[in-house]
Amino acid sequence: MTANAPRTLAGYSLPLSPSGRASMLTPPPWHFSGEVLMVDYRVDPDAAAAFLPDGLDPGADPGAAAAVFAQWQWCSASGAERDHPARNQFGEFLVLLACEFRGRPMARCPFAWVDQPVPMVRGWVQGMPKQFGVVHQSRPALVGVGGPKLAPGGRFTGSLSVFGERVVSASVTVSGLAEHPPPLHTVPLAHTLHFPDWDGGGAPERLVASAVEDVEFSEVWTGPARLEFGAAAREDLGALAPVEVGAGHLFAYGETLLGGTPLVG
Amino acid sequence: MTANAPRTLAGYSLPLSPSGRASMLTPPPWHFSGEVLMVDYRVDPDAAAAFLPDGLDPGADPGAAAAVFAQWQWCSASGAERDHPARNQFGEFLVLLACEFRGRPMARCPFAWVDQPVPMVRGWVQGMPKQFGVVHQSRPALVGVGGPKLAPGGRFTGSLSVFGERVVSASVTVSGLAEHPPPLHTVPLAHTLHFPDWDGGGAPERLVASAVEDVEFSEVWTGPARLEFGAAAREDLGALAPVEVGAGHLFAYGETLLGGTPLVG
Amino acid sequence: MTANAPRTLAGYSLPLSPSGRASMLTPPPWHFSGEVLMVDYRVDPDAAAAFLPDGLDPGADPGAAAAVFAQWQWCSASGAERDHPARNQFGEFLVLLACEFRGRPMARCPFAWVDQPVPMVRGWVQGMPKQFGVVHQSRPALVGVGGPKLAPGGRFTGSLSVFGERVVSASVTVSGLAEHPPPLHTVPLAHTLHFPDWDGGGAPERLVASAVEDVEFSEVWTGPARLEFGAAAREDLGALAPVEVGAGHLFAYGETLLGGTPLVG
Amino acid sequence: MTANAPRTLAGYSLPLSPSGRASMLTPPPWHFSGEVLMVDYRVDPDAAAAFLPDGLDPGADPGAAAAVFAQWQWCSASGAERDHPARNQFGEFLVLLACEFRGRPMARCPFAWVDQPVPMVRGWVQGMPKQFGVVHQSRPALVGVGGPKLAPGGRFTGSLSVFGERVVSASVTVSGLAEHPPPLHTVPLAHTLHFPDWDGGGAPERLVASAVEDVEFSEVWTGPARLEFGAAAREDLGALAPVEVGAGHLFAYGETLLGGTPLVG
């Protein structure tokens, strides 16, 4: 290195380093395989609308919402993370609100929690508001009776705790196979890129859609569901508590997340 | 309550309470459903023999051992815990040594770690030396490519960390189906009941076999394996590090644990 | 090793091993240094009496109780653990009930939670019903205003969560120095040794007192307090919720725990 | 709400919400009170220079570095977080490299880890590359012998583990009081604001200095130190391993962090 050459630090994300390999995040694409417990529900339509930024409309079914628990494994393009279960697994809970962008059905995620730091920061890169929570979720028991069977009568439960308080609890008792995946899990997510302005030079907010490919669903089990927001679901989150609970769904899901596409009104 | 009646505190375990329902542990039977990653390996036969208490012999295949990762769900007789995934799931890693009691093939577990407190204490009740560790283990990806597929070429990894240091790491690349479950997972476990003497009135050590029923195996995938003990596997544990690594196995397993039976020499 | 010599496995606790050094627990004495947040309170005297085993009486002040949060560092005789903060620190919350054994003032601990596995198991060795919980507690801020000052007006908070639900929350606003340590922190603890019977050969329950020496208190700050049991304090624990809240105390405390002494009626 | 009014979502950070109170981060100022264990050390000067972005120079003492463990409490302007120890405490480890901006002494932080999510994301807002790790650090024992005394001969230890592997371990044996705080803890930090470009509209990197006020030091204990990077300190981090270890320091520190100031070359 000579003193006169401009020094460059590399990396997709912080930490930047000489080689770029110290970056906490790998660049997309990111591949995901997950097991999902999802409950359709309805919120007060005005409450839902109040969570939609300019550019998104409530659409054809105002107040349609979903509560989604998932246990994920992920890897980046190299696939290297697949050999590191301490790094490539995480649990997630998120709320989805039905909406439209210029007539195109989409979903808005007002709240999300994950239990690992890498997907949390990766959420912020996308404009997805992932916070940190403790997520638990039943797995299908393949043999034995220690857990629920993925068969009629099997009851699966998800729970979210944040800072030591129970925020959400849900369960689904599967009764049969659905013909289609739940609609709110098939539409693109519309996020708002928003970075706190630290030095007076911050970028403006931008509405973006997540671009995914290689979407894959297993068969979808469905049945009656329970969904409860606890006392710790305060203020804005509390406004999205269920006014009606619909069907629940159990399925596996895979996708590749490619990047973000501006939604220009 | 009258002052003269003897007061009784109830419970299968501490905490004892008026109703007995405060007990940390439910009484057996306990039902278990787990997903297992197991690696056959060999240790120095003298090292293995040094871990067998009086009454157990090395048997027909001295030095035969196994490293076992498992992700469990459990419930007690009522099944109530199945609805509480925050309570009924845990990860485990344990070492098994082949041995015999009066010519009967058994397994001795010199070391075990779990990542939840209830199964840890439940281990001590059985004489199973469960300590606290952080266990990670790949799950089969049903769709998508975020994790390994349970199909030829799928590579599954397990890791154990204790007090922030990596102790064990293993992986299995499944290549096909085995005809039989791995033998060391089919024999009874022989534990030593041992309670530190706190008040001068302690009970003597006793050798016991765990009694199980309703054992159930899924199909067993098998293939070449890797097994490494880290620098943090010190002293006695280090003596059980692999001198040779055999085949690896992936399977689901269910059992009901009933209690302990004295092994009387 | 010859085949005819009886094999011996050594250790104060499980895991037993050839050298004995694999034992999860070191033998007593154990030295403790802690920072304590304690709230005096009163429970329904009948509820308290129902938690006293035969041999213990409510004594002169039935219903006197305390809620105690502590952040501990510990070491065994060698002092070696002092160099391993990942091993020698833990947080604790416990309830104390005033009682007497043959006219001698003592304290009964019906419930306790710690956030590390070694002190949890060590509790069971003593008959102290330690379960696993997440404990948080304010520390005095020596400089800056990020935390409370140990000076008049400084408010200190403790909280306990178990399985993702808030169980207890308390705060003390210190106003001045007390002349004496809080009495319930100065009397011996009376525990019940109780081991679930696994093989039909279990030992009977025994009432024991913890023997300590080198007890040391810092100055004791005191002031008004708040104490709340959450909705997750169910059934037996709920019966010990406060009917009246007294003064709170902040102090540092050191002791050496030597072993247990039978309390023979 | 009328359909024609532009909808606004508020918040300093994600999650944005109607009230703005759902934001994960409060806006600055943020007040900090911490207990610090710091070890002066030296790295290879070329390795240090390779971590300095354009605009920063190695300065008068190339290769001067420090390893800093801290246990923090924090609150925002309202002080509300002081009553929530589950939210306002975190542990941190960071590396500091001596550098200069246009002749002004500063410090560059190439790597940092914290054990709570809020300070992690808050770091990214500032350009500080905070990742997630498990940090342990001795506290002074005020009474008893369970932990080290802040007195000559007292030995304090810090450790960092990431993804279950030990990365850094350090200890300081205090021998006396220093006359001045350690220089690398008294200069401003120069960070690089860097946000991965998600949608093709990302902001350029910017060099910023953190602006702080109300800096306060306790007395500073000092003495010989030990500092070790483990095998898990790979690649770029490994390049900053110590080539020489200097003195260690124990002190309390307070500051208020106000925001970022562009460093314009």
mmCIF file with all atom_site columns, C-alpha atoms in Angstrom, chain A residues 1 5-9 11-25 28 30 46-47 49-58 86-87 108 110-111 116-118 120-121 123-132 162-163 165 192-203 205-210 234-236 257-262, chain D residues 1 5-9 11-25 28 30 46-47 49-58 86-87 108 110-111 116-118 120-121 123-132 162-163 165 192-203 205-210 234-236 257-262:
data_model
loop_
_atom_site.group_PDB
_atom_site.id
_atom_site.type_symbol
_atom_site.label_atom_id
_atom_site.label_alt_id
_atom_site.label_comp_id
_atom_site.label_asym_id
_atom_site.label_entity_id
_atom_site.label_seq_id
_atom_site.pdbx_PDB_ins_code
_atom_site.Cartn_x
_atom_site.Cartn_y
_atom_site.Cartn_z
_atom_site.occupancy
_atom_site.B_iso_or_equiv
_atom_site.pdbx_formal_charge
_atom_site.auth_seq_id
_atom_site.auth_comp_id
_atom_site.auth_asym_id
_atom_site.auth_atom_id
_atom_site.pdbx_PDB_model_num
ATOM 1   C CA . MET A 1 1   ? 0.000   0.000   0.000  1.00 0.00 ? 1   MET A CA 1
ATOM 2   C CA . ALA A 1 5   ? -3.473  5.574   -3.143 1.00 0.00 ? 5   ALA A CA 1
ATOM 3   C CA . PRO A 1 6   ? -7.074  6.079   -2.042 1.00 0.00 ? 6   PRO A CA 1
ATOM 4   C CA . ARG A 1 7   ? -7.918  3.425   0.492  1.00 0.00 ? 7   ARG A CA 1
ATOM 5   C CA . THR A 1 8   ? -11.017 1.392   -0.098 1.00 0.00 ? 8   THR A CA 1
ATOM 6   C CA . LEU A 1 9   ? -13.024 -0.579  2.420  1.00 0.00 ? 9   LEU A CA 1
ATOM 7   C CA . GLY A 1 11  ? -18.420 -5.082  1.991  1.00 0.00 ? 11  GLY A CA 1
ATOM 8   C CA . TYR A 1 12  ? -22.096 -5.417  1.196  1.00 0.00 ? 12  TYR A CA 1
ATOM 9   C CA . SER A 1 13  ? -22.844 -4.131  4.703  1.00 0.00 ? 13  SER A CA 1
ATOM 10  C CA . LEU A 1 14  ? -21.021 -3.052  7.828  1.00 0.00 ? 14  LEU A CA 1
ATOM 11  C CA . PRO A 1 15  ? -18.488 -4.001  9.032  1.00 0.00 ? 15  PRO A CA 1
ATOM 12  C CA . LEU A 1 16  ? -16.499 -2.812  6.029  1.00 0.00 ? 16  LEU A CA 1
ATOM 13  C CA . SER A 1 17  ? -13.029 -4.330  5.774  1.00 0.00 ? 17  SER A CA 1
ATOM 14  C CA . PRO A 1 18  ? -10.073 -4.654  3.412  1.00 0.00 ? 18  PRO A CA 1
ATOM 15  C CA . SER A 1 19  ? -11.332 -7.932  1.938  1.00 0.00 ? 19  SER A CA 1
ATOM 16  C CA . GLY A 1 20  ? -15.055 -7.260  2.260  1.00 0.00 ? 20  GLY A CA 1
ATOM 17  C CA . ARG A 1 21  ? -15.486 -10.654 3.910  1.00 0.00 ? 21  ARG A CA 1
ATOM 18  C CA . ALA A 1 22  ? -16.137 -9.155  7.342  1.00 0.00 ? 22  ALA A CA 1
ATOM 19  C CA . SER A 1 23  ? -19.522 -7.865  6.214  1.00 0.00 ? 23  SER A CA 1
ATOM 20  C CA . MET A 1 24  ? -22.322 -9.005  8.547  1.00 0.00 ? 24  MET A CA 1
ATOM 21  C CA . LEU A 1 25  ? -24.651 -9.509  5.584  1.00 0.00 ? 25  LEU A CA 1
ATOM 22  C CA . PRO A 1 28  ? -28.806 -11.086 -2.202 1.00 0.00 ? 28  PRO A CA 1
ATOM 23  C CA . TRP A 1 30  ? -30.982 -15.126 -0.323 1.00 0.00 ? 30  TRP A CA 1
ATOM 24  C CA . ASP A 1 46  ? -59.692 2.156   9.698  1.00 0.00 ? 46  ASP A CA 1
ATOM 25  C CA . ALA A 1 47  ? -56.868 0.841   11.850 1.00 0.00 ? 47  ALA A CA 1
ATOM 26  C CA . ALA A 1 49  ? -55.751 1.998   6.607  1.00 0.00 ? 49  ALA A CA 1
ATOM 27  C CA . ALA A 1 50  ? -53.894 4.133   9.140  1.00 0.00 ? 50  ALA A CA 1
ATOM 28  C CA . PHE A 1 51  ? -50.891 1.812   8.689  1.00 0.00 ? 51  PHE A CA 1
ATOM 29  C CA . LEU A 1 52  ? -50.755 2.210   4.905  1.00 0.00 ? 52  LEU A CA 1
ATOM 30  C CA . PRO A 1 53  ? -48.339 4.851   3.633  1.00 0.00 ? 53  PRO A CA 1
ATOM 31  C CA . ASP A 1 54  ? -49.243 7.203   0.841  1.00 0.00 ? 54  ASP A CA 1
ATOM 32  C CA . GLY A 1 55  ? -49.328 5.171   -2.368 1.00 0.00 ? 55  GLY A CA 1
ATOM 33  C CA . LEU A 1 56  ? -50.942 2.069   -0.912 1.00 0.00 ? 56  LEU A CA 1
ATOM 34  C CA . ASP A 1 57  ? -54.711 1.639   -0.747 1.00 0.00 ? 57  ASP A CA 1
ATOM 35  C CA . PRO A 1 58  ? -56.808 -0.760  1.339  1.00 0.00 ? 58  PRO A CA 1
ATOM 36  C CA . ALA A 1 86  ? -26.162 -21.845 14.309 1.00 0.00 ? 86  ALA A CA 1
ATOM 37  C CA . ARG A 1 87  ? -26.235 -19.139 11.640 1.00 0.00 ? 87  ARG A CA 1
ATOM 38  C CA . ARG A 1 108 ? -48.012 -4.556  3.962  1.00 0.00 ? 108 ARG A CA 1
ATOM 39  C CA . PRO A 1 110 ? -46.491 -3.223  9.802  1.00 0.00 ? 110 PRO A CA 1
ATOM 40  C CA . PHE A 1 111 ? -44.753 -5.349  12.448 1.00 0.00 ? 111 PHE A CA 1
ATOM 41  C CA . GLN A 1 116 ? -31.639 -13.789 15.225 1.00 0.00 ? 116 GLN A CA 1
ATOM 42  C CA . PRO A 1 117 ? -29.658 -10.633 14.487 1.00 0.00 ? 117 PRO A CA 1
ATOM 43  C CA . VAL A 1 118 ? -28.668 -11.249 10.859 1.00 0.00 ? 118 VAL A CA 1
ATOM 44  C CA . MET A 1 120 ? -33.205 -8.568  11.728 1.00 0.00 ? 120 MET A CA 1
ATOM 45  C CA . VAL A 1 121 ? -30.680 -6.258  10.082 1.00 0.00 ? 121 VAL A CA 1
ATOM 46  C CA . GLY A 1 123 ? -35.032 -6.773  7.256  1.00 0.00 ? 123 GLY A CA 1
ATOM 47  C CA . TRP A 1 124 ? -34.036 -3.140  7.777  1.00 0.00 ? 124 TRP A CA 1
ATOM 48  C CA . VAL A 1 125 ? -32.079 -3.194  4.519  1.00 0.00 ? 125 VAL A CA 1
ATOM 49  C CA . GLN A 1 126 ? -35.363 -4.090  2.766  1.00 0.00 ? 126 GLN A CA 1
ATOM 50  C CA . GLY A 1 127 ? -37.539 -1.662  4.708  1.00 0.00 ? 127 GLY A CA 1
ATOM 51  C CA . MET A 1 128 ? -39.095 -4.551  6.630  1.00 0.00 ? 128 MET A CA 1
ATOM 52  C CA . PRO A 1 129 ? -39.529 -3.489  10.289 1.00 0.00 ? 129 PRO A CA 1
ATOM 53  C CA . LYS A 1 130 ? -38.039 -6.531  11.995 1.00 0.00 ? 130 LYS A CA 1
ATOM 54  C CA . GLN A 1 131 ? -37.555 -6.256  15.716 1.00 0.00 ? 131 GLN A CA 1
ATOM 55  C CA . PHE A 1 132 ? -36.181 -8.834  18.131 1.00 0.00 ? 132 PHE A CA 1
ATOM 56  C CA . VAL A 1 162 ? -40.810 -9.502  23.500 1.00 0.00 ? 162 VAL A CA 1
ATOM 57  C CA . PHE A 1 163 ? -38.740 -8.202  26.416 1.00 0.00 ? 163 PHE A CA 1
ATOM 58  C CA . GLU A 1 165 ? -43.805 -10.378 27.897 1.00 0.00 ? 165 GLU A CA 1
ATOM 59  C CA . THR A 1 192 ? -40.842 1.601   3.108  1.00 0.00 ? 192 THR A CA 1
ATOM 60  C CA . LEU A 1 193 ? -37.095 2.197   3.007  1.00 0.00 ? 193 LEU A CA 1
ATOM 61  C CA . HIS A 1 194 ? -36.461 4.528   5.913  1.00 0.00 ? 194 HIS A CA 1
ATOM 62  C CA . PHE A 1 195 ? -33.100 5.343   7.480  1.00 0.00 ? 195 PHE A CA 1
ATOM 63  C CA . PRO A 1 196 ? -32.886 7.640   10.501 1.00 0.00 ? 196 PRO A CA 1
ATOM 64  C CA . ASP A 1 197 ? -31.021 10.775  9.506  1.00 0.00 ? 197 ASP A CA 1
ATOM 65  C CA . TRP A 1 198 ? -27.847 10.818  11.537 1.00 0.00 ? 198 TRP A CA 1
ATOM 66  C CA . ASP A 1 199 ? -25.792 13.561  9.915  1.00 0.00 ? 199 ASP A CA 1
ATOM 67  C CA . GLY A 1 200 ? -28.262 15.770  8.052  1.00 0.00 ? 200 GLY A CA 1
ATOM 68  C CA . GLY A 1 201 ? -27.621 13.964  4.786  1.00 0.00 ? 201 GLY A CA 1
ATOM 69  C CA . GLY A 1 202 ? -30.176 11.154  4.958  1.00 0.00 ? 202 GLY A CA 1
ATOM 70  C CA . ALA A 1 203 ? -32.009 9.720   1.981  1.00 0.00 ? 203 ALA A CA 1
ATOM 71  C CA . GLU A 1 205 ? -38.228 7.471   2.289  1.00 0.00 ? 205 GLU A CA 1
ATOM 72  C CA . ARG A 1 206 ? -39.012 5.202   -0.646 1.00 0.00 ? 206 ARG A CA 1
ATOM 73  C CA . LEU A 1 207 ? -41.748 2.650   -1.236 1.00 0.00 ? 207 LEU A CA 1
ATOM 74  C CA . VAL A 1 208 ? -40.379 -0.631  -2.610 1.00 0.00 ? 208 VAL A CA 1
ATOM 75  C CA . ALA A 1 209 ? -41.667 -4.066  -3.522 1.00 0.00 ? 209 ALA A CA 1
ATOM 76  C CA . SER A 1 210 ? -39.672 -7.174  -2.679 1.00 0.00 ? 210 SER A CA 1
ATOM 77  C CA . ARG A 1 234 ? -49.802 -1.983  23.264 1.00 0.00 ? 234 ARG A CA 1
ATOM 78  C CA . GLU A 1 235 ? -50.713 1.193   21.398 1.00 0.00 ? 235 GLU A CA 1
ATOM 79  C CA . ASP A 1 236 ? -50.177 0.933   17.658 1.00 0.00 ? 236 ASP A CA 1
ATOM 80  C CA . LEU A 1 257 ? -35.322 -12.981 -2.426 1.00 0.00 ? 257 LEU A CA 1
ATOM 81  C CA . LEU A 1 258 ? -33.626 -10.969 -5.153 1.00 0.00 ? 258 LEU A CA 1
ATOM 82  C CA . GLY A 1 259 ? -33.845 -7.323  -4.151 1.00 0.00 ? 259 GLY A CA 1
ATOM 83  C CA . GLY A 1 260 ? -36.174 -4.357  -4.111 1.00 0.00 ? 260 GLY A CA 1
ATOM 84  C CA . THR A 1 261 ? -38.075 -2.622  -6.909 1.00 0.00 ? 261 THR A CA 1
ATOM 85  C CA . PRO A 1 262 ? -39.210 0.981   -6.458 1.00 0.00 ? 262 PRO A CA 1
ATOM 86  C CA . MET D 1 1   ? -59.232 10.179  8.023  1.00 0.00 ? 1   MET D CA 1
ATOM 87  C CA . ALA D 1 5   ? -55.568 13.338  2.641  1.00 0.00 ? 5   ALA D CA 1
ATOM 88  C CA . PRO D 1 6   ? -52.030 12.018  2.192  1.00 0.00 ? 6   PRO D CA 1
ATOM 89  C CA . ARG D 1 7   ? -51.422 9.364   4.827  1.00 0.00 ? 7   ARG D CA 1
ATOM 90  C CA . THR D 1 8   ? -48.372 9.789   6.965  1.00 0.00 ? 8   THR D CA 1
ATOM 91  C CA . LEU D 1 9   ? -46.557 7.148   8.963  1.00 0.00 ? 9   LEU D CA 1
ATOM 92  C CA . GLY D 1 11  ? -41.330 7.305   13.681 1.00 0.00 ? 11  GLY D CA 1
ATOM 93  C CA . TYR D 1 12  ? -37.628 7.941   14.163 1.00 0.00 ? 12  TYR D CA 1
ATOM 94  C CA . SER D 1 13  ? -36.966 4.440   12.859 1.00 0.00 ? 13  SER D CA 1
ATOM 95  C CA . LEU D 1 14  ? -38.867 1.415   11.657 1.00 0.00 ? 14  LEU D CA 1
ATOM 96  C CA . PRO D 1 15  ? -41.499 0.284   12.496 1.00 0.00 ? 15  PRO D CA 1
ATOM 97  C CA . LEU D 1 16  ? -43.303 3.390   11.261 1.00 0.00 ? 16  LEU D CA 1
ATOM 98  C CA . SER D 1 17  ? -46.830 3.742   12.638 1.00 0.00 ? 17  SER D CA 1
ATOM 99  C CA . PRO D 1 18  ? -49.707 6.232   12.888 1.00 0.00 ? 18  PRO D CA 1
ATOM 100 C CA . SER D 1 19  ? -48.518 7.595   16.261 1.00 0.00 ? 19  SER D CA 1
ATOM 101 C CA . GLY D 1 20  ? -44.791 7.132   15.731 1.00 0.00 ? 20  GLY D CA 1
ATOM 102 C CA . ARG D 1 21  ? -44.555 5.412   19.106 1.00 0.00 ? 21  ARG D CA 1
ATOM 103 C CA . ALA D 1 22  ? -43.978 1.972   17.577 1.00 0.00 ? 22  ALA D CA 1
ATOM 104 C CA . SER D 1 23  ? -40.495 2.999   16.431 1.00 0.00 ? 23  SER D CA 1
ATOM 105 C CA . MET D 1 24  ? -37.836 0.542   17.643 1.00 0.00 ? 24  MET D CA 1
ATOM 106 C CA . LEU D 1 25  ? -35.415 3.398   18.287 1.00 0.00 ? 25  LEU D CA 1
ATOM 107 C CA . PRO D 1 28  ? -31.035 10.995  20.159 1.00 0.00 ? 28  PRO D CA 1
ATOM 108 C CA . TRP D 1 30  ? -29.100 8.961   24.252 1.00 0.00 ? 30  TRP D CA 1
ATOM 109 C CA . ASP D 1 46  ? -0.125  -1.922  7.930  1.00 0.00 ? 46  ASP D CA 1
ATOM 110 C CA . ALA D 1 47  ? -3.090  -3.981  9.091  1.00 0.00 ? 47  ALA D CA 1
ATOM 111 C CA . ALA D 1 49  ? -3.952  1.339   7.982  1.00 0.00 ? 49  ALA D CA 1
ATOM 112 C CA . ALA D 1 50  ? -5.829  -1.091  5.747  1.00 0.00 ? 50  ALA D CA 1
ATOM 113 C CA . PHE D 1 51  ? -8.899  -0.565  7.946  1.00 0.00 ? 51  PHE D CA 1
ATOM 114 C CA . LEU D 1 52  ? -8.869  3.241   7.610  1.00 0.00 ? 52  LEU D CA 1
ATOM 115 C CA . PRO D 1 53  ? -11.133 4.663   4.913  1.00 0.00 ? 53  PRO D CA 1
ATOM 116 C CA . ASP D 1 54  ? -10.052 7.458   2.659  1.00 0.00 ? 54  ASP D CA 1
ATOM 117 C CA . GLY D 1 55  ? -9.922  10.618  4.742  1.00 0.00 ? 55  GLY D CA 1
ATOM 118 C CA . LEU D 1 56  ? -8.466  9.046   7.870  1.00 0.00 ? 56  LEU D CA 1
ATOM 119 C CA . ASP D 1 57  ? -4.714  8.711   8.451  1.00 0.00 ? 57  ASP D CA 1
ATOM 120 C CA . PRO D 1 58  ? -2.799  6.488   10.857 1.00 0.00 ? 58  PRO D CA 1
ATOM 121 C CA . ALA D 1 86  ? -34.734 -5.588  30.524 1.00 0.00 ? 86  ALA D CA 1
ATOM 122 C CA . ARG D 1 87  ? -34.444 -2.873  27.873 1.00 0.00 ? 87  ARG D CA 1
ATOM 123 C CA . ARG D 1 108 ? -11.831 4.164   14.278 1.00 0.00 ? 108 ARG D CA 1
ATOM 124 C CA . PRO D 1 110 ? -13.520 -1.580  12.764 1.00 0.00 ? 110 PRO D CA 1
ATOM 125 C CA . PHE D 1 111 ? -15.448 -4.199  14.790 1.00 0.00 ? 111 PHE D CA 1
ATOM 126 C CA . GLN D 1 116 ? -28.976 -6.579  22.666 1.00 0.00 ? 116 GLN D CA 1
ATOM 127 C CA . PRO D 1 117 ? -30.779 -5.713  19.444 1.00 0.00 ? 117 PRO D CA 1
ATOM 128 C CA . VAL D 1 118 ? -31.676 -2.062  20.086 1.00 0.00 ? 118 VAL D CA 1
ATOM 129 C CA . MET D 1 120 ? -27.075 -3.051  17.571 1.00 0.00 ? 120 MET D CA 1
ATOM 130 C CA . VAL D 1 121 ? -29.441 -1.282  15.181 1.00 0.00 ? 121 VAL D CA 1
ATOM 131 C CA . GLY D 1 123 ? -25.014 1.375   15.919 1.00 0.00 ? 123 GLY D CA 1
ATOM 132 C CA . TRP D 1 124 ? -25.863 0.946   12.249 1.00 0.00 ? 124 TRP D CA 1
ATOM 133 C CA . VAL D 1 125 ? -27.709 4.287   12.289 1.00 0.00 ? 125 VAL D CA 1
ATOM 134 C CA . GLN D 1 126 ? -24.393 5.863   13.353 1.00 0.00 ? 126 GLN D CA 1
ATOM 135 C CA . GLY D 1 127 ? -22.208 3.901   10.967 1.00 0.00 ? 127 GLY D CA 1
ATOM 136 C CA . MET D 1 128 ? -20.837 1.859   13.874 1.00 0.00 ? 128 MET D CA 1
ATOM 137 C CA . PRO D 1 129 ? -20.500 -1.784  12.760 1.00 0.00 ? 129 PRO D CA 1
ATOM 138 C CA . LYS D 1 130 ? -22.170 -3.492  15.719 1.00 0.00 ? 130 LYS D CA 1
ATOM 139 C CA . GLN D 1 131 ? -22.793 -7.189  15.362 1.00 0.00 ? 131 GLN D CA 1
ATOM 140 C CA . PHE D 1 132 ? -24.364 -9.595  17.827 1.00 0.00 ? 132 PHE D CA 1
ATOM 141 C CA . VAL D 1 162 ? -19.975 -15.138 18.577 1.00 0.00 ? 162 VAL D CA 1
ATOM 142 C CA . PHE D 1 163 ? -22.120 -17.953 17.157 1.00 0.00 ? 163 PHE D CA 1
ATOM 143 C CA . GLU D 1 165 ? -17.193 -19.672 19.497 1.00 0.00 ? 165 GLU D CA 1
ATOM 144 C CA . THR D 1 192 ? -18.718 5.416   7.863  1.00 0.00 ? 192 THR D CA 1
ATOM 145 C CA . LEU D 1 193 ? -22.437 5.672   7.135  1.00 0.00 ? 193 LEU D CA 1
ATOM 146 C CA . HIS D 1 194 ? -23.088 2.827   4.724  1.00 0.00 ? 194 HIS D CA 1
ATOM 147 C CA . PHE D 1 195 ? -26.468 1.403   3.765  1.00 0.00 ? 195 PHE D CA 1
ATOM 148 C CA . PRO D 1 196 ? -26.704 -1.542  1.399  1.00 0.00 ? 196 PRO D CA 1
ATOM 149 C CA . ASP D 1 197 ? -28.410 -0.427  -1.792 1.00 0.00 ? 197 ASP D CA 1
ATOM 150 C CA . TRP D 1 198 ? -31.668 -2.324  -1.995 1.00 0.00 ? 198 TRP D CA 1
ATOM 151 C CA . ASP D 1 199 ? -33.547 -0.586  -4.781 1.00 0.00 ? 199 ASP D CA 1
ATOM 152 C CA . GLY D 1 200 ? -30.923 1.230   -6.860 1.00 0.00 ? 200 GLY D CA 1
ATOM 153 C CA . GLY D 1 201 ? -31.526 4.497   -5.042 1.00 0.00 ? 201 GLY D CA 1
ATOM 154 C CA . GLY D 1 202 ? -29.111 4.163   -2.123 1.00 0.00 ? 202 GLY D CA 1
ATOM 155 C CA . ALA D 1 203 ? -27.195 7.034   -0.548 1.00 0.00 ? 203 ALA D CA 1
ATOM 156 C CA . GLU D 1 205 ? -21.078 6.438   1.927  1.00 0.00 ? 205 GLU D CA 1
ATOM 157 C CA . ARG D 1 206 ? -20.263 9.293   4.257  1.00 0.00 ? 206 ARG D CA 1
ATOM 158 C CA . LEU D 1 207 ? -17.603 9.741   6.933  1.00 0.00 ? 207 LEU D CA 1
ATOM 159 C CA . VAL D 1 208 ? -19.056 11.119  10.179 1.00 0.00 ? 208 VAL D CA 1
ATOM 160 C CA . ALA D 1 209 ? -17.869 11.924  13.683 1.00 0.00 ? 209 ALA D CA 1
ATOM 161 C CA . SER D 1 210 ? -20.032 11.103  16.678 1.00 0.00 ? 210 SER D CA 1
ATOM 162 C CA . ARG D 1 234 ? -10.691 -15.142 11.415 1.00 0.00 ? 234 ARG D CA 1
ATOM 163 C CA . GLU D 1 235 ? -9.586  -13.274 8.318  1.00 0.00 ? 235 GLU D CA 1
ATOM 164 C CA . ASP D 1 236 ? -9.990  -9.518  8.631  1.00 0.00 ? 236 ASP D CA 1
ATOM 165 C CA . LEU D 1 257 ? -24.602 10.939  22.324 1.00 0.00 ? 257 LEU D CA 1
ATOM 166 C CA . LEU D 1 258 ? -26.107 13.770  20.303 1.00 0.00 ? 258 LEU D CA 1
ATOM 167 C CA . GLY D 1 259 ? -25.784 12.807  16.638 1.00 0.00 ? 259 GLY D CA 1
ATOM 168 C CA . GLY D 1 260 ? -23.336 12.705  13.776 1.00 0.00 ? 260 GLY D CA 1
ATOM 169 C CA . THR D 1 261 ? -21.266 15.458  12.186 1.00 0.00 ? 261 THR D CA 1
ATOM 170 C CA . PRO D 1 262 ? -20.021 15.017  8.610  1.00 0.00 ? 262 PRO D CA 1
#
